[in-house]
């Protein structure tokens, strides 16, 4: 039976859920999510400056909502949390759309599948197998660069921010010399809330200023990719850029806005996320020499390390959905048009599914985390992300004997894409 009165989350929990800094600090937000899971697993967030929304915090409910793509939609409202001021600005700039970028994650059926199918085969294991040697070459070069530092480095700046970037840009077809620009624009787009990553490098930004910077990053992305699309139409190559540039749906070429959005989602979703979980894996190994030694000696444990790093880090911290009709989730009545947050950080720390969830355990099994989402929008790049990480750690573990933290790592202040932004380490080469 659905309850009548809405379950409203206490103000201190609601304000943490919308606060980027809380995700940077990490432990506090995990505690708040634990309270929500135990006491109000589908709880209304009423936070100043934000449209009210339901925080879905239990693993089971996140799965239910994610898989019910007819009842919980991506197109009607923003799929990423933002203050009302930001939503209004987005509406104004786009001429009425809730989405700054129009991409796979903002589409519903049937359009979504038409677009997803255009590039899907590129990201499937069969195609990736043919790229494995190329990816291994990139991984080796990344480990070479790390070893060249002589024994200590910031793993994020030296390795994890660059390696997945290089891999996905190769698949997309962006020239190597433009990768720094892609990294900068992605960080500005996802890191608008973090003073170390936004355009102004400033703590004192209003939501409107944050949005303005994000919009500028999106504009720069669009400008760049429109040129790339024109180049690939004139001179097609064997890359994803060519597929998108020449895409036809129902006999019509796709619009410039849709093509730009497609490039942006592949370019941006394809590296910051994997960078974060790669750094998460290294962080865990640096804290636990015994686990490091075990995995170094037995590489059959690598897939477990990778999966646990993705769960433990949860690079994508939420996505939003909109209810298409009146319904019920976890005993709570939800009305048509209500906005829902899939709290992946919480789902991945739900003790109903993951015993001792804060512990990093590479041998955890089963490890049915929700870090890649579920349902028709489930991450298109999940096989690529796993492959890249497995290859990198295989190469790395061959070449270092031990690793430890050389300072305190910092997580990005962001409600959306998060994870380590610095990871100082010391290591002993083999
Ligand atoms: C969608 C996470 C790596 C491309 C998503 C979603 C999540 C996610 C949570 C939304 C799922 C949902 O709504 O149910 C991650 C994580 C990654 C990662 C944690 C790394 C550890 C990648 C990579 C690519 C990629 C390497 C490369 C292209 C995409 C795309 C979508 C997506 C295109 C939209 C799919 C759709 O809406 O149909 N990802 N991702 N991701 N991801 Fe990833």
Coordinates of C-alpha atoms and ligand atoms in Angstrom, one line a residue:
X1 CA 0.0 0.0 0.0
X2 CA 1.3 3.5 -0.8
X3 CA 1.6 5.8 2.1
X4 CA -0.5 9.0 1.9
X5 CA 1.8 11.7 3.3
X6 CA 5.1 12.2 1.5
X7 CA 8.2 11.2 3.5
X8 CA 10.2 14.4 3.7
X9 CA 13.9 13.9 4.4
X10 CA 15.3 16.0 7.4
X11 CA 16.8 19.3 6.2
X12 CA 20.4 18.3 7.1
X13 CA 20.1 15.2 4.9
X14 CA 18.4 17.1 2.0
X15 CA 21.0 19.9 2.1
X16 CA 23.9 17.4 2.0
X17 CA 22.4 15.5 -1.0
X18 CA 22.4 18.7 -3.1
X19 CA 25.8 20.0 -1.8
X20 CA 28.8 19.3 -4.1
X21 CA 31.2 19.8 -1.1
X22 CA 29.6 16.9 0.8
X23 CA 30.5 14.5 -2.0
X24 CA 34.1 15.9 -2.0
X25 CA 34.3 15.2 1.8
X26 CA 32.7 11.7 1.2
X27 CA 32.3 10.1 4.6
X28 CA 29.5 12.5 5.8
X29 CA 27.4 12.0 2.7
X30 CA 27.7 8.2 3.0
X31 CA 26.5 8.5 6.6
X32 CA 23.5 10.6 5.5
X33 CA 22.7 8.1 2.7
X34 CA 22.8 5.3 5.3
X35 CA 20.3 7.1 7.4
X36 CA 18.0 7.6 4.4
X37 CA 18.2 3.9 3.4
X38 CA 17.3 2.8 6.9
X39 CA 14.6 5.3 7.6
X40 CA 13.3 6.9 4.5
X41 CA 14.5 5.0 1.4
X42 CA 12.3 7.0 -0.9
X43 CA 12.5 10.5 0.7
X44 CA 11.5 13.9 -0.6
X45 CA 14.4 16.4 -0.8
X46 CA 13.2 20.0 -0.2
X47 CA 16.3 22.1 -0.4
X48 CA 16.5 25.8 -0.9
X49 CA 17.0 26.8 -4.5
X50 CA 16.1 23.4 -5.9
X51 CA 12.9 21.9 -7.3
X52 CA 11.8 19.2 -4.9
X53 CA 12.7 15.6 -5.9
X54 CA 12.7 12.1 -4.5
X55 CA 16.0 10.6 -3.4
X56 CA 16.0 6.9 -4.2
X57 CA 18.7 5.4 -1.9
X58 CA 18.2 1.7 -1.7
X59 CA 19.9 -0.6 -4.3
X60 CA 16.7 -2.5 -5.0
X61 CA 14.6 0.7 -5.7
X62 CA 17.4 2.2 -7.9
X63 CA 17.3 -1.0 -10.0
X64 CA 13.5 -1.0 -10.2
X65 CA 13.4 2.6 -11.4
X66 CA 16.3 2.2 -13.8
X67 CA 14.8 -0.8 -15.5
X68 CA 11.3 0.6 -15.8
X69 CA 12.1 2.9 -18.8
X70 CA 8.4 3.3 -19.8
X71 CA 7.4 4.7 -16.4
X72 CA 10.6 6.7 -15.5
X73 CA 11.7 8.9 -18.3
X74 CA 14.9 10.8 -19.2
X75 CA 13.6 13.5 -21.6
X76 CA 11.0 15.6 -19.7
X77 CA 13.3 17.1 -17.1
X78 CA 17.0 17.5 -16.6
X79 CA 18.8 14.2 -16.0
X80 CA 21.4 16.0 -13.8
X81 CA 20.6 17.8 -10.6
X82 CA 20.9 21.6 -10.8
X83 CA 19.4 24.6 -8.9
X84 CA 16.3 26.2 -10.2
X85 CA 18.3 29.2 -11.4
X86 CA 20.4 26.9 -13.6
X87 CA 17.3 25.2 -15.0
X88 CA 15.8 28.5 -15.9
X89 CA 18.9 29.6 -17.6
X90 CA 19.2 26.3 -19.5
X91 CA 15.6 26.7 -20.6
X92 CA 16.3 30.2 -21.9
X93 CA 19.4 29.4 -23.7
X94 CA 18.1 26.3 -25.5
X95 CA 14.7 27.8 -26.3
X96 CA 12.7 25.7 -24.0
X97 CA 14.6 22.4 -23.5
X98 CA 15.6 21.3 -20.0
X99 CA 18.9 19.9 -21.4
X100 CA 21.9 21.9 -22.3
X101 CA 23.3 19.0 -24.4
X102 CA 20.9 16.8 -26.3
X103 CA 22.3 13.2 -26.1
X104 CA 21.5 9.6 -25.5
X105 CA 21.0 10.2 -21.8
X106 CA 18.3 12.8 -22.5
X107 CA 16.3 10.7 -25.0
X108 CA 13.5 8.2 -24.5
X109 CA 12.1 5.4 -26.7
X110 CA 11.9 5.0 -29.6
X111 CA 14.4 7.8 -30.5
X112 CA 16.9 6.7 -27.9
X113 CA 17.4 3.2 -29.3
X114 CA 17.7 4.6 -32.9
X115 CA 20.6 6.8 -31.7
X116 CA 22.2 4.2 -29.4
X117 CA 22.3 1.7 -32.2
X118 CA 24.4 4.0 -34.4
X119 CA 27.5 3.5 -32.3
X120 CA 26.7 0.5 -30.1
X121 CA 28.7 -2.1 -32.0
X122 CA 31.9 0.0 -31.5
X123 CA 31.6 -0.5 -27.8
X124 CA 30.8 -4.2 -27.7
X125 CA 33.4 -6.8 -26.6
X126 CA 33.8 -8.2 -30.1
X127 CA 35.0 -4.8 -31.5
X128 CA 37.0 -4.0 -28.4
X129 CA 39.0 -7.2 -28.7
X130 CA 40.4 -5.9 -31.9
X131 CA 41.5 -2.7 -30.1
X132 CA 43.1 -4.6 -27.2
X133 CA 46.7 -4.4 -28.5
X134 CA 46.4 -0.7 -29.2
X135 CA 45.0 0.0 -25.7
X136 CA 47.8 -2.1 -24.2
X137 CA 50.3 0.1 -26.0
X138 CA 48.7 3.2 -24.5
X139 CA 48.7 1.6 -21.1
X140 CA 52.4 0.8 -21.4
X141 CA 53.2 4.3 -22.3
X142 CA 51.2 5.6 -19.3
X143 CA 53.2 3.3 -17.0
X144 CA 56.5 4.4 -18.6
X145 CA 55.5 8.0 -17.9
X146 CA 54.7 7.1 -14.3
X147 CA 58.0 5.2 -13.8
X148 CA 59.9 8.2 -15.3
X149 CA 58.9 10.3 -12.3
X150 CA 61.4 8.2 -10.3
X151 CA 59.2 6.9 -7.5
X152 CA 56.6 9.5 -6.6
X153 CA 53.8 11.3 -8.4
X154 CA 50.2 12.5 -8.4
X155 CA 48.6 9.4 -9.9
X156 CA 45.6 11.5 -11.2
X157 CA 47.7 14.0 -13.1
X158 CA 50.4 11.6 -14.2
X159 CA 48.3 8.6 -15.2
X160 CA 44.6 8.3 -14.5
X161 CA 43.4 11.6 -16.0
X162 CA 45.3 11.0 -19.3
X163 CA 45.1 7.3 -20.1
X164 CA 41.3 6.8 -20.5
X165 CA 41.3 10.1 -22.3
X166 CA 43.8 8.9 -24.9
X167 CA 41.9 5.6 -25.4
X168 CA 38.5 7.1 -26.0
X169 CA 39.8 9.9 -28.2
X170 CA 41.5 7.3 -30.4
X171 CA 38.2 5.5 -30.7
X172 CA 36.3 8.7 -31.4
X173 CA 38.9 10.0 -33.8
X174 CA 40.2 13.2 -32.1
X175 CA 43.8 14.0 -32.8
X176 CA 46.3 13.5 -30.0
X177 CA 47.3 17.2 -29.9
X178 CA 43.7 18.1 -29.1
X179 CA 43.4 15.9 -26.0
X180 CA 44.4 18.6 -23.5
X181 CA 41.5 20.7 -24.8
X182 CA 39.1 17.8 -24.4
X183 CA 40.3 17.2 -20.9
X184 CA 39.9 20.8 -20.0
X185 CA 36.4 21.1 -21.5
X186 CA 35.2 17.9 -19.8
X187 CA 36.5 19.0 -16.4
X188 CA 34.9 22.4 -16.9
X189 CA 31.6 20.8 -17.9
X190 CA 31.4 18.2 -15.1
X191 CA 33.5 20.2 -12.6
X192 CA 31.6 23.5 -12.7
X193 CA 31.0 23.2 -9.0
X194 CA 34.6 22.5 -8.0
X195 CA 36.9 25.5 -7.6
X196 CA 39.9 23.5 -8.8
X197 CA 38.2 22.4 -12.0
X198 CA 35.9 25.2 -13.1
X199 CA 36.8 28.0 -15.6
X200 CA 37.3 30.7 -13.0
X201 CA 39.2 28.6 -10.5
X202 CA 37.1 30.3 -7.9
X203 CA 35.1 29.2 -4.8
X204 CA 32.8 32.1 -4.8
X205 CA 30.6 31.4 -7.8
X206 CA 26.9 31.8 -7.9
X207 CA 24.8 29.0 -9.6
X208 CA 24.3 31.4 -12.6
X209 CA 28.1 31.8 -12.9
X210 CA 28.7 28.1 -12.7
X211 CA 26.1 27.5 -15.4
X212 CA 27.7 30.3 -17.5
X213 CA 31.0 28.5 -17.4
X214 CA 29.4 25.1 -18.1
X215 CA 27.6 26.7 -21.1
X216 CA 30.9 28.1 -22.4
X217 CA 32.5 24.7 -22.2
X218 CA 29.6 23.1 -24.1
X219 CA 29.8 25.9 -26.7
X220 CA 33.5 25.2 -27.2
X221 CA 32.8 21.5 -27.4
X222 CA 30.1 22.1 -30.1
X223 CA 32.3 24.4 -32.1
X224 CA 35.1 21.8 -32.1
X225 CA 33.0 18.9 -33.0
X226 CA 31.1 20.7 -35.8
X227 CA 34.5 21.1 -37.5
X228 CA 35.4 17.5 -36.9
X229 CA 32.1 16.4 -38.3
X230 CA 32.6 18.4 -41.5
X231 CA 36.1 17.0 -41.9
X232 CA 34.7 13.4 -41.5
X233 CA 32.0 14.0 -44.1
X234 CA 34.6 15.2 -46.6
X235 CA 37.0 12.5 -45.8
X236 CA 35.5 9.5 -43.9
X237 CA 37.8 7.4 -41.6
X238 CA 37.4 4.2 -39.5
X239 CA 36.3 6.0 -36.3
X240 CA 33.2 6.9 -34.3
X241 CA 33.4 10.5 -35.4
X242 CA 32.8 9.4 -39.0
X243 CA 29.8 7.2 -37.9
X244 CA 28.2 10.2 -36.1
X245 CA 29.0 12.7 -38.8
X246 CA 27.3 10.5 -41.5
X247 CA 24.5 9.1 -39.3
X248 CA 21.0 8.8 -41.0
X249 CA 17.8 8.0 -39.0
X250 CA 14.6 7.3 -40.9
X251 CA 16.2 8.5 -44.1
X252 CA 17.3 11.9 -42.7
X253 CA 20.7 13.0 -41.6
X254 CA 20.7 13.7 -37.8
X255 CA 20.6 17.4 -36.8
X256 CA 23.8 19.3 -35.9
X257 CA 22.6 19.7 -32.3
X258 CA 22.1 15.9 -32.0
X259 CA 25.4 15.2 -33.6
X260 CA 27.2 17.6 -31.3
X261 CA 25.5 16.1 -28.3
X262 CA 26.5 12.6 -29.4
X263 CA 30.2 13.6 -29.7
X264 CA 30.1 15.4 -26.3
X265 CA 28.6 12.4 -24.5
X266 CA 31.1 10.0 -25.9
X267 CA 34.0 12.4 -25.4
X268 CA 33.1 13.4 -21.9
X269 CA 31.4 10.3 -20.4
X270 CA 34.2 8.2 -21.9
X271 CA 37.1 9.4 -19.8
X272 CA 36.5 11.4 -16.6
X273 CA 34.5 8.4 -15.2
X274 CA 37.1 5.8 -16.0
X275 CA 39.8 8.1 -14.7
X276 CA 38.0 8.3 -11.4
X277 CA 37.6 4.5 -11.0
X278 CA 41.2 4.0 -12.1
X279 CA 42.4 6.4 -9.4
X280 CA 40.0 4.7 -7.0
X281 CA 41.7 1.3 -7.6
X282 CA 45.1 2.8 -7.1
X283 CA 44.0 4.5 -3.9
X284 CA 42.7 1.2 -2.5
X285 CA 45.9 -0.6 -3.4
X286 CA 48.1 2.1 -1.9
X287 CA 46.2 1.7 1.4
X288 CA 46.4 -2.1 1.5
X289 CA 49.8 -3.7 0.7
X290 CA 48.4 -7.1 1.4
X291 CA 45.7 -6.8 -1.3
X292 CA 48.3 -5.3 -3.6
X293 CA 50.6 -8.3 -3.2
X294 CA 47.8 -10.8 -3.6
X295 CA 46.6 -9.2 -6.9
X296 CA 50.2 -8.8 -8.2
X297 CA 50.8 -12.5 -7.6
X298 CA 47.4 -13.6 -9.0
X299 CA 46.1 -11.7 -12.0
X300 CA 42.9 -13.7 -12.1
X301 CA 41.9 -11.3 -9.3
X302 CA 42.1 -8.3 -11.6
X303 CA 38.4 -8.4 -12.7
X304 CA 37.4 -8.4 -9.1
X305 CA 39.7 -5.4 -8.4
X306 CA 38.2 -3.5 -11.3
X307 CA 34.6 -4.1 -10.3
X308 CA 35.2 -3.2 -6.7
X309 CA 37.0 0.0 -7.7
X310 CA 34.1 1.0 -9.8
X311 CA 31.6 0.3 -6.9
X312 CA 33.8 1.9 -4.2
X313 CA 34.5 5.0 -6.3
X314 CA 31.0 5.3 -8.0
X315 CA 32.3 7.9 -10.5
X316 CA 28.8 8.9 -11.7
X317 CA 27.1 9.8 -8.4
X318 CA 23.5 10.2 -9.7
X319 CA 21.2 10.5 -12.6
X320 CA 17.6 11.9 -12.5
X321 CA 14.4 10.5 -13.9
X322 CA 10.8 11.9 -14.3
X323 CA 7.7 9.8 -13.5
X324 CA 5.5 9.4 -16.6
X325 CA 2.5 8.4 -14.4
X326 CA 1.3 8.1 -10.8
X327 CA 3.0 5.1 -9.3
X328 CA 4.6 3.7 -6.2
X329 CA 8.2 3.0 -5.3
X330 CA 9.3 1.3 -2.1
X331 CA 5.8 1.9 -0.6
X332 CA 5.9 5.6 -1.4
X333 CA 3.4 7.2 -3.7
X334 CA 5.0 9.1 -6.6
X335 CA 3.0 11.5 -8.8
X336 CA 3.2 11.9 -12.5
X337 CA 5.9 14.5 -13.4
X338 CA 7.7 14.0 -10.1
X339 CA 11.5 14.2 -10.3
X340 CA 13.6 11.4 -8.9
X341 CA 17.3 11.1 -8.1
X342 CA 19.0 7.7 -8.5
X343 CA 21.5 7.9 -5.7
X344 CA 24.2 5.5 -7.1
X345 CA 26.6 6.3 -4.2
X346 CA 24.0 5.1 -1.8
X347 CA 23.0 2.1 -3.8
X348 CA 26.6 1.0 -4.0
X349 CA 26.9 1.2 -0.2
X350 CA 23.6 -0.5 0.6
X351 CA 24.5 -3.0 3.3
X352 CA 21.5 -5.1 2.2
X353 CA 23.5 -6.0 -0.9
X354 CA 27.1 -5.3 0.1
X355 CA 28.3 -6.5 3.5
X356 CA 30.7 -4.0 5.1
X357 CA 30.2 -1.6 2.1
X358 CA 33.0 0.8 3.0
X359 CA 35.6 -1.9 2.9
X360 CA 37.4 -2.3 -0.4
X361 CA 37.4 -6.0 -1.1
X362 CA 38.7 -7.1 -4.5
X363 CA 37.3 -10.6 -3.9
X364 CA 33.8 -9.4 -3.2
X365 CA 31.3 -11.6 -5.0
X366 CA 28.8 -11.2 -6.3
X367 CA 29.4 -7.5 -6.9
X368 CA 26.2 -6.3 -8.5
X369 CA 26.9 -2.6 -8.2
X370 CA 24.8 0.1 -9.8
X371 CA 27.7 2.3 -10.9
X372 CA 26.9 1.7 -14.6
X373 CA 23.1 2.2 -14.1
X374 CA 20.7 -0.4 -15.5
X375 CA 17.9 -0.7 -18.1
X376 CA 18.1 0.8 -21.6
X377 CA 20.4 3.6 -20.6
X378 CA 22.9 1.3 -18.9
X379 CA 26.4 2.7 -19.7
X380 CA 27.3 2.2 -23.3
X381 CA 31.0 2.2 -22.4
X382 CA 31.1 -0.3 -19.6
X383 CA 33.0 -3.0 -21.5
X384 CA 35.5 -0.4 -22.6
X385 CA 35.9 1.0 -19.1
X386 CA 36.5 -2.5 -17.6
X387 CA 38.9 -3.5 -20.4
X388 CA 41.0 -0.3 -20.1
X389 CA 41.3 -0.7 -16.3
X390 CA 42.2 -4.4 -16.5
X391 CA 44.9 -3.7 -19.1
X392 CA 46.4 -0.8 -17.2
X393 CA 46.6 -2.6 -13.9
X394 CA 48.0 -5.7 -15.6
X395 CA 50.8 -3.6 -17.0
X396 CA 51.3 -1.6 -13.7
X397 CA 51.5 -4.6 -11.5
X398 CA 54.2 -6.1 -13.7
X399 CA 56.3 -3.0 -13.1
X400 CA 56.0 -1.9 -9.5
X401 CA 56.7 -3.9 -6.4
X402 CA 54.8 -1.7 -3.9
X403 CA 52.9 1.5 -3.6
X404 CA 51.8 3.7 -0.7
X405 CA 50.0 7.0 -0.2
X406 CA 52.4 10.0 -0.1
X407 CA 49.7 12.5 1.1
X408 CA 46.0 12.9 1.5
X409 CA 44.0 12.3 -1.7
X410 CA 41.2 14.8 -2.5
X411 CA 37.8 14.0 -4.1
X412 CA 36.2 16.4 -6.5
X413 CA 33.4 18.6 -5.1
X414 CA 30.6 17.6 -7.4
X415 CA 27.1 16.1 -7.1
X416 CA 27.4 14.5 -10.5
X417 CA 30.7 13.0 -11.8
X418 CA 33.1 12.7 -8.8
X419 CA 36.1 10.7 -7.6
X420 CA 39.7 11.5 -6.7
X421 CA 41.1 14.7 -8.2
X422 CA 44.5 14.2 -6.6
X423 CA 46.2 11.0 -5.5
X424 CA 49.8 11.5 -4.2
X425 CA 51.7 8.2 -4.2
X426 CA 55.2 6.7 -3.7
X427 CA 56.1 3.5 -5.4
X428 CA 59.0 1.1 -5.8
X429 CA 59.7 0.0 -9.4
X430 CA 60.2 -3.7 -10.0
Ligands
LIG1 C1 25.8 6.2 -19.5 C2 28.6 5.3 -15.7 C3 32.5 4.8 -18.6 C4 29.7 6.2 -22.4 C5 26.2 6.0 -18.2 C6 25.4 5.9 -17.0 C7 26.2 5.7 -16.0 C8 27.5 5.6 -16.5 C9 25.7 5.6 -14.5 C10 23.8 6.1 -17.0 C11 23.2 4.8 -16.9 C12 21.7 4.8 -16.6 O1 21.0 5.9 -16.8 O2 21.1 3.8 -16.3 C13 29.9 5.1 -16.2 C14 31.0 4.7 -15.3 C15 32.1 4.6 -16.2 C16 31.7 4.9 -17.5 C17 31.0 4.5 -13.8 C18 33.5 4.2 -15.8 C19 33.9 3.5 -14.8 C20 32.0 5.1 -19.9 C21 32.9 5.0 -21.1 C22 32.1 5.5 -22.1 C23 30.8 5.8 -21.6 C24 34.3 4.6 -21.1 C25 32.6 5.5 -23.5 C26 32.1 5.8 -24.6 C27 28.4 6.3 -21.9 C28 27.3 6.7 -22.7 C29 26.1 6.7 -21.9 C30 26.6 6.3 -20.6 C31 27.3 7.0 -24.2 C32 24.7 7.0 -22.3 C33 24.0 5.7 -22.6 C34 22.5 5.8 -22.9 O3 21.8 6.8 -22.3 O4 22.0 5.0 -23.6 N1 27.5 5.7 -17.8 N2 30.3 5.2 -17.5 N3 30.8 5.6 -20.3 N4 28.0 6.1 -20.6 FE1 29.1 5.5 -19.1

